[in-house]
């Protein structure tokens, strides 16, 4: 069988704040990462896009399908792809699920011959409605749903001849568990976690920190998020962290400051870190380890260009107008970080 893949790229990326498909992911952007991962196994790849011409500047070895119905969600992408492609059926994924494996798609396609839809039933009995195999036999039903503005994929699955492959079956044949494969990047924090997962899998270079320091923080395995402020050594990051800590305390956000010292004994530092409990957030500075979250400080006439790649960072704090795909906050007003930190703490535990 010539396996066919459709990558749905037509979302608005509202919560991410920038186009997910173009986010840096390893040494390429996210959409390139997915195409390169699947192309050895899927000779036919389609990109479902909002408008004709989207992403063609990337010169990817794919076919492009623009939405026939605008602003109609993923059903529009499914309808447009099924209508335009020559193949009978395809495995559909969203561009913001980077850890889906080709093997999972192949198994679903191999199981789909007698069905309109073939999807995954999770261990909690919930079903994955987006990453699934859809066949041309549902085109008329999708078209009717779009005309009636019935956009629920769950209801659509229930009204079609759908076969569900149990998650346990797929777990035995895939390299990564299904739970990880359906990791979805909706927010900037989801994106940062995905980069950490990619790095742990050996697909991103390690930073310059020593192995001992890396193990120090990785062994912490803390349920408390660690937020490190980094940047040029001449910047007063310690004082900035102390100001931010005072603001958080007044806002009833429990934070603690960890005075990281790159020259200190790693065991001593690990013990000090473990003693920090009963807080919502650990603030530190100059810690470059990939296992914590980092915000880079940029100061006019000191370091106007970042020392870190955007995929390593959560945000920037600057005293000038710096344009980036990452959010930027006013260095002179630490309080502007409050919304980001509140969301960060909330999303970390989810």
Coordinates of N, CA and C in Angstrom, one line a residue, residues 220-226 276-282 345 348-349:
X220 N 16.4 16.4 40.3 CA 15.4 17.1 41.2 C 14.0 16.6 40.9
X221 N 13.7 16.4 39.6 CA 12.3 15.9 39.2 C 11.2 16.6 40.0
X222 N 11.4 17.9 40.2 CA 10.5 18.6 41.1 C 9.1 18.8 40.5
X223 N 8.1 18.8 41.3 CA 6.7 19.2 40.8 C 6.6 20.7 40.8
X224 N 7.7 21.4 41.3 CA 7.7 22.9 41.3 C 8.4 23.3 40.1
X225 N 7.8 24.2 39.3 CA 8.5 24.7 38.1 C 9.7 25.6 38.5
X226 N 10.8 25.5 37.7 CA 12.0 26.3 37.9 C 12.1 27.3 36.8
X276 N 13.7 23.3 49.1 CA 12.6 24.3 48.7 C 11.3 23.5 48.5
X277 N 10.4 23.8 49.4 CA 9.0 23.1 49.3 C 7.9 24.1 49.5
X278 N 6.7 23.7 49.3 CA 5.5 24.5 49.6 C 5.5 25.9 48.9
X279 N 6.0 25.9 47.7 CA 6.0 27.1 46.9 C 5.4 26.8 45.5
X280 N 4.9 27.8 44.8 CA 4.3 27.6 43.5 C 5.4 27.7 42.4
X281 N 6.5 28.4 42.7 CA 7.5 28.6 41.7 C 8.9 28.9 42.3
X282 N 9.9 28.3 41.7 CA 11.3 28.6 42.1 C 11.9 29.5 41.0
X345 N 2.4 28.7 35.9 CA 2.2 27.9 37.0 C 1.0 27.0 36.8
X348 N 1.8 24.3 34.1 CA 2.9 23.4 34.4 C 2.3 22.1 35.0
X349 N 1.3 22.2 35.9 CA 0.8 21.0 36.5 C -0.2 20.2 35.7

